[in-house]
């Protein structure tokens, strides 16, 4: 009840002046079963980007480029490095980055999130972690190294449909993944280099600040 109330208020407030064409595209992808961040989580992501004002953003899990485009339209001077494993998604993302006029600020890398992250040398002030959830734990130390002091790590799906907390009974097929995300959440929460808050928003969000 309270969640619905705050969700509605957030949706009312958090338009963040995204172009209608991008909002329509997100609806189209969602209806086609193509993954993209949930509305309330996107609001939170763009709120954090607005507060942090990052210049160098790293995204793991480009998909069709919706979240990347939204971050770049929100933070007009930021550059984005974004990693995607699935080539057709990356092709679609590049089409979208061009359509919304942000492609000149994007480095789109085709590859596995972990293997690629290991090769990066840049320093990022904002990282959006939204790729294969089973790799979150091994990615964490790599991402911590890439994150500047004072930087923000924004992680999606930390509650994974309620299966992680046990609030919703986990179908057998998701037992292993739910356990891996729970382990990641515990590790993230006890990492003393980071200050992390978990939010029951969308599929569950964790926002971490590097001390
Ligand atoms: C939830 S979607 C990302 C949604 C996107 N951030 C958005 O909000 O528009 C997760 C993406 O991670 C990609 N992915 C899955 N495994 C991966 C891996 N090992 N390395 C990189 N990307 C991966 C998937 O192909 C998918 O496009």
CSV table of C-alpha atoms and ligand atoms in Angstrom, one decimal:
chain,number,residue,atom,x,y,z
A,1,UNK,CA,0.0,0.0,0.0
A,2,UNK,CA,2.7,2.5,1.1
A,3,UNK,CA,5.0,1.2,-1.7
A,4,UNK,CA,2.3,2.0,-4.3
A,5,UNK,CA,1.8,5.4,-2.8
A,6,UNK,CA,5.5,6.3,-3.0
A,7,UNK,CA,5.8,4.7,-6.4
A,8,UNK,CA,3.0,6.8,-7.8
A,9,UNK,CA,4.4,10.0,-6.3
A,10,UNK,CA,7.9,9.2,-7.7
A,11,UNK,CA,6.4,8.6,-11.2
A,12,UNK,CA,4.5,11.9,-10.9
A,13,UNK,CA,7.7,13.8,-10.1
A,14,UNK,CA,10.4,12.0,-12.0
A,15,UNK,CA,9.8,12.9,-15.6
A,16,UNK,CA,13.4,14.2,-15.8
A,17,UNK,CA,12.5,15.7,-19.2
A,18,UNK,CA,13.3,12.6,-21.2
A,19,UNK,CA,12.1,12.9,-24.8
A,20,UNK,CA,8.7,11.3,-25.4
A,21,UNK,CA,10.3,9.2,-28.2
A,22,UNK,CA,12.6,7.6,-25.6
A,23,UNK,CA,9.7,6.9,-23.2
A,24,UNK,CA,7.7,5.3,-26.1
A,25,UNK,CA,10.7,3.2,-27.1
A,26,UNK,CA,11.1,1.9,-23.6
A,27,UNK,CA,7.4,0.9,-23.6
A,28,UNK,CA,7.9,-0.8,-26.9
A,29,UNK,CA,10.9,-2.8,-25.6
A,30,UNK,CA,9.1,-3.7,-22.4
A,31,UNK,CA,6.1,-5.0,-24.3
A,32,UNK,CA,8.4,-7.0,-26.6
A,33,UNK,CA,10.1,-8.6,-23.6
A,34,UNK,CA,13.4,-6.9,-24.2
A,35,UNK,CA,15.1,-6.0,-20.9
A,36,UNK,CA,15.4,-2.5,-19.8
A,37,UNK,CA,15.4,-0.9,-16.3
A,38,UNK,CA,12.0,-0.5,-14.6
A,39,UNK,CA,10.5,3.0,-14.5
A,40,UNK,CA,10.9,3.6,-10.8
A,41,UNK,CA,14.5,2.3,-10.9
A,42,UNK,CA,15.3,4.6,-13.8
A,43,UNK,CA,13.9,7.5,-11.9
A,44,UNK,CA,16.3,6.7,-9.0
A,45,UNK,CA,19.2,6.2,-11.4
A,46,UNK,CA,18.7,9.6,-13.0
A,47,UNK,CA,18.2,11.2,-9.7
A,48,UNK,CA,21.6,9.8,-8.6
A,49,UNK,CA,23.2,10.9,-11.9
A,50,UNK,CA,21.7,14.4,-11.4
A,51,UNK,CA,23.1,14.6,-7.8
A,52,UNK,CA,26.5,13.2,-8.7
A,53,UNK,CA,27.1,15.0,-12.0
A,54,UNK,CA,29.5,12.4,-13.2
A,55,UNK,CA,31.9,13.0,-16.1
A,56,UNK,CA,32.8,9.4,-16.8
A,57,UNK,CA,30.1,6.7,-16.5
A,58,UNK,CA,30.7,3.0,-16.9
A,59,UNK,CA,27.6,0.8,-17.6
A,60,UNK,CA,27.7,-3.0,-17.6
A,61,UNK,CA,24.7,-4.3,-19.6
A,62,UNK,CA,24.0,-1.9,-22.5
A,63,UNK,CA,21.0,-3.8,-23.8
A,64,UNK,CA,19.3,-1.5,-26.3
A,65,UNK,CA,20.9,1.6,-24.9
A,66,UNK,CA,17.9,3.1,-23.1
A,67,UNK,CA,19.5,3.6,-19.7
A,68,UNK,CA,22.7,4.8,-21.3
A,69,UNK,CA,20.9,7.3,-23.4
A,70,UNK,CA,18.8,8.5,-20.5
A,71,UNK,CA,21.9,9.0,-18.3
A,72,UNK,CA,23.6,11.0,-21.1
A,73,UNK,CA,20.6,13.1,-21.8
A,74,UNK,CA,20.4,13.9,-18.0
A,75,UNK,CA,24.1,14.6,-17.7
A,76,UNK,CA,25.0,16.6,-20.8
A,77,UNK,CA,28.8,16.6,-20.4
A,78,UNK,CA,29.3,13.0,-19.4
A,79,UNK,CA,31.0,10.3,-21.4
A,80,UNK,CA,29.7,6.7,-21.3
A,81,UNK,CA,31.6,3.5,-21.6
A,82,UNK,CA,29.1,0.7,-22.0
A,83,UNK,CA,29.6,-3.1,-22.2
A,84,UNK,CA,27.2,-5.6,-23.8
A,85,UNK,CA,27.8,-9.3,-24.7
A,86,UNK,CA,24.9,-9.8,-27.2
A,87,UNK,CA,25.8,-8.3,-30.6
A,88,UNK,CA,22.2,-7.6,-31.9
A,89,UNK,CA,21.5,-5.6,-28.7
A,90,UNK,CA,24.7,-3.6,-29.1
A,91,UNK,CA,23.7,-2.9,-32.8
A,92,UNK,CA,20.3,-1.7,-31.6
A,93,UNK,CA,21.9,0.4,-28.9
A,94,UNK,CA,24.2,2.1,-31.3
A,95,UNK,CA,21.2,2.9,-33.5
A,96,UNK,CA,19.5,4.5,-30.5
A,97,UNK,CA,22.6,6.4,-29.3
A,98,UNK,CA,22.7,8.0,-32.8
A,99,UNK,CA,19.0,8.6,-32.9
A,100,UNK,CA,19.1,10.6,-29.6
A,101,UNK,CA,22.3,12.5,-30.5
A,102,UNK,CA,24.6,11.1,-27.8
A,103,UNK,CA,26.7,8.6,-29.8
A,104,UNK,CA,29.7,11.0,-29.9
A,105,UNK,CA,30.0,10.6,-26.1
A,106,UNK,CA,29.7,6.8,-26.1
A,107,UNK,CA,32.3,4.0,-26.2
A,108,UNK,CA,30.3,0.9,-26.8
A,109,UNK,CA,32.3,-2.4,-26.2
A,110,UNK,CA,31.1,-5.8,-27.3
A,111,UNK,CA,32.2,-8.4,-24.8
A,112,UNK,CA,31.8,-10.1,-21.5
A,113,UNK,CA,31.3,-7.7,-18.6
A,114,UNK,CA,34.0,-9.3,-16.4
A,115,UNK,CA,36.6,-10.0,-19.1
A,116,UNK,CA,36.2,-6.5,-20.5
A,117,UNK,CA,36.1,-4.7,-17.1
A,118,UNK,CA,39.5,-6.4,-16.3
A,119,UNK,CA,41.0,-4.6,-19.4
A,120,UNK,CA,39.7,-1.1,-18.6
A,121,UNK,CA,42.1,1.4,-17.2
A,122,UNK,CA,39.9,4.5,-16.9
A,123,UNK,CA,38.6,6.1,-13.7
A,124,UNK,CA,34.9,6.4,-13.4
A,125,UNK,CA,32.8,8.5,-11.1
A,126,UNK,CA,29.6,6.6,-11.7
A,127,UNK,CA,29.1,2.9,-12.5
A,128,UNK,CA,25.8,1.3,-13.4
A,129,UNK,CA,25.9,-2.4,-12.8
A,130,UNK,CA,23.1,-4.1,-14.8
A,131,UNK,CA,24.5,-7.2,-16.6
A,132,UNK,CA,24.5,-10.9,-15.8
A,133,UNK,CA,23.7,-11.1,-12.2
A,134,UNK,CA,25.7,-14.2,-11.5
A,135,UNK,CA,28.9,-12.2,-12.2
A,136,UNK,CA,28.1,-9.4,-9.7
A,137,UNK,CA,30.3,-10.8,-6.9
A,138,UNK,CA,33.5,-11.4,-9.0
A,139,UNK,CA,32.9,-8.0,-10.7
A,140,UNK,CA,32.8,-6.1,-7.4
A,141,UNK,CA,36.5,-5.8,-6.7
A,142,UNK,CA,37.3,-5.0,-10.3
A,143,UNK,CA,34.6,-2.2,-10.3
A,144,UNK,CA,35.8,-0.9,-7.0
A,145,UNK,CA,39.3,-0.4,-8.6
A,146,UNK,CA,37.8,1.4,-11.5
A,147,UNK,CA,35.6,3.7,-9.3
A,148,UNK,CA,37.1,7.0,-8.2
A,149,UNK,CA,37.1,8.0,-4.5
A,150,UNK,CA,33.7,9.7,-3.9
A,151,UNK,CA,32.2,7.8,-6.9
A,152,UNK,CA,28.9,6.0,-6.9
A,153,UNK,CA,28.2,2.4,-7.8
A,154,UNK,CA,24.5,1.9,-8.7
A,155,UNK,CA,23.4,-1.8,-8.8
A,156,UNK,CA,20.1,-3.0,-10.2
A,157,UNK,CA,18.2,-6.3,-9.4
A,158,UNK,CA,19.6,-6.8,-5.9
A,159,UNK,CA,16.2,-8.1,-4.7
A,160,UNK,CA,15.5,-10.1,-7.8
A,161,UNK,CA,11.7,-10.4,-7.8
A,162,UNK,CA,11.6,-10.8,-4.0
A,163,UNK,CA,13.4,-14.2,-4.3
A,164,UNK,CA,16.6,-12.8,-2.6
A,165,UNK,CA,14.9,-11.9,0.7
A,166,UNK,CA,12.7,-15.0,0.6
A,167,UNK,CA,9.6,-12.7,0.6
A,168,UNK,CA,8.5,-14.5,-2.6
A,169,UNK,CA,8.9,-18.3,-3.0
A,170,UNK,CA,11.8,-18.9,-5.4
A,171,UNK,CA,11.0,-21.2,-8.4
A,172,UNK,CA,13.6,-24.0,-8.5
A,173,UNK,CA,15.1,-22.7,-11.7
A,174,UNK,CA,16.1,-19.5,-9.9
A,175,UNK,CA,17.4,-21.0,-6.7
A,176,UNK,CA,21.0,-20.7,-7.7
A,177,UNK,CA,20.8,-17.2,-9.1
A,178,UNK,CA,18.9,-15.9,-6.1
A,179,UNK,CA,21.5,-17.4,-3.8
A,180,UNK,CA,24.3,-15.8,-5.8
A,181,UNK,CA,22.6,-12.4,-5.6
A,182,UNK,CA,22.1,-12.8,-1.9
A,183,UNK,CA,25.8,-13.5,-1.4
A,184,UNK,CA,26.6,-10.4,-3.5
A,185,UNK,CA,24.3,-8.3,-1.4
A,186,UNK,CA,25.9,-9.6,1.8
A,187,UNK,CA,29.4,-8.9,0.5
A,188,UNK,CA,28.4,-5.4,-0.8
A,189,UNK,CA,26.8,-4.6,2.6
A,190,UNK,CA,29.9,-5.6,4.6
A,191,UNK,CA,32.4,-3.9,2.3
A,192,UNK,CA,34.1,-1.2,4.5
A,193,UNK,CA,35.4,0.7,1.5
A,194,UNK,CA,31.9,1.5,0.5
A,195,UNK,CA,28.8,3.0,2.2
A,196,UNK,CA,25.8,1.2,0.7
A,197,UNK,CA,22.1,1.6,1.0
A,198,UNK,CA,19.6,-1.0,-0.3
A,199,UNK,CA,16.3,0.3,-1.7
A,200,UNK,CA,13.1,-1.6,-2.2
A,201,UNK,CA,12.5,0.1,-5.5
A,202,UNK,CA,11.7,-1.7,-8.7
A,203,UNK,CA,13.7,-5.0,-8.7
A,204,UNK,CA,15.8,-3.8,-5.8
A,205,UNK,CA,18.6,-1.2,-6.0
A,206,UNK,CA,21.8,-0.7,-4.1
A,207,UNK,CA,23.6,2.6,-4.1
A,208,UNK,CA,27.2,2.5,-2.9
A,209,UNK,CA,29.5,5.4,-2.3
A,210,UNK,CA,33.3,4.9,-2.4
A,211,UNK,CA,34.9,6.4,0.7
B,1,LIG,C1,18.9,-5.9,-17.7
B,1,LIG,S1,19.7,-5.8,-19.3
B,1,LIG,C2,20.4,-4.2,-19.3
B,1,LIG,C3,19.3,-3.1,-19.5
B,1,LIG,C4,19.9,-1.8,-19.7
B,1,LIG,N1,20.9,-1.3,-18.7
B,1,LIG,C5,18.7,-0.8,-19.7
B,1,LIG,O1,18.3,-0.4,-18.6
B,1,LIG,O2,18.3,-0.3,-20.8
B,1,LIG,C6,21.1,-6.8,-19.1
B,1,LIG,C7,22.0,-6.9,-20.3
B,1,LIG,O3,23.2,-7.5,-20.0
B,1,LIG,C8,23.6,-8.3,-21.1
B,1,LIG,N2,24.5,-9.4,-20.6
B,1,LIG,C9,24.2,-10.6,-20.2
B,1,LIG,N3,25.3,-11.3,-19.9
B,1,LIG,C10,26.4,-10.4,-20.1
B,1,LIG,C11,27.8,-10.5,-19.9
B,1,LIG,N4,28.4,-11.7,-19.5
B,1,LIG,N5,28.5,-9.5,-20.3
B,1,LIG,C12,28.0,-8.3,-20.7
B,1,LIG,N6,26.6,-8.2,-20.9
B,1,LIG,C13,25.9,-9.2,-20.6
B,1,LIG,C14,22.3,-8.9,-21.7
B,1,LIG,O4,22.5,-9.2,-23.0
B,1,LIG,C15,21.4,-7.7,-21.5
B,1,LIG,O5,21.3,-6.9,-22.6
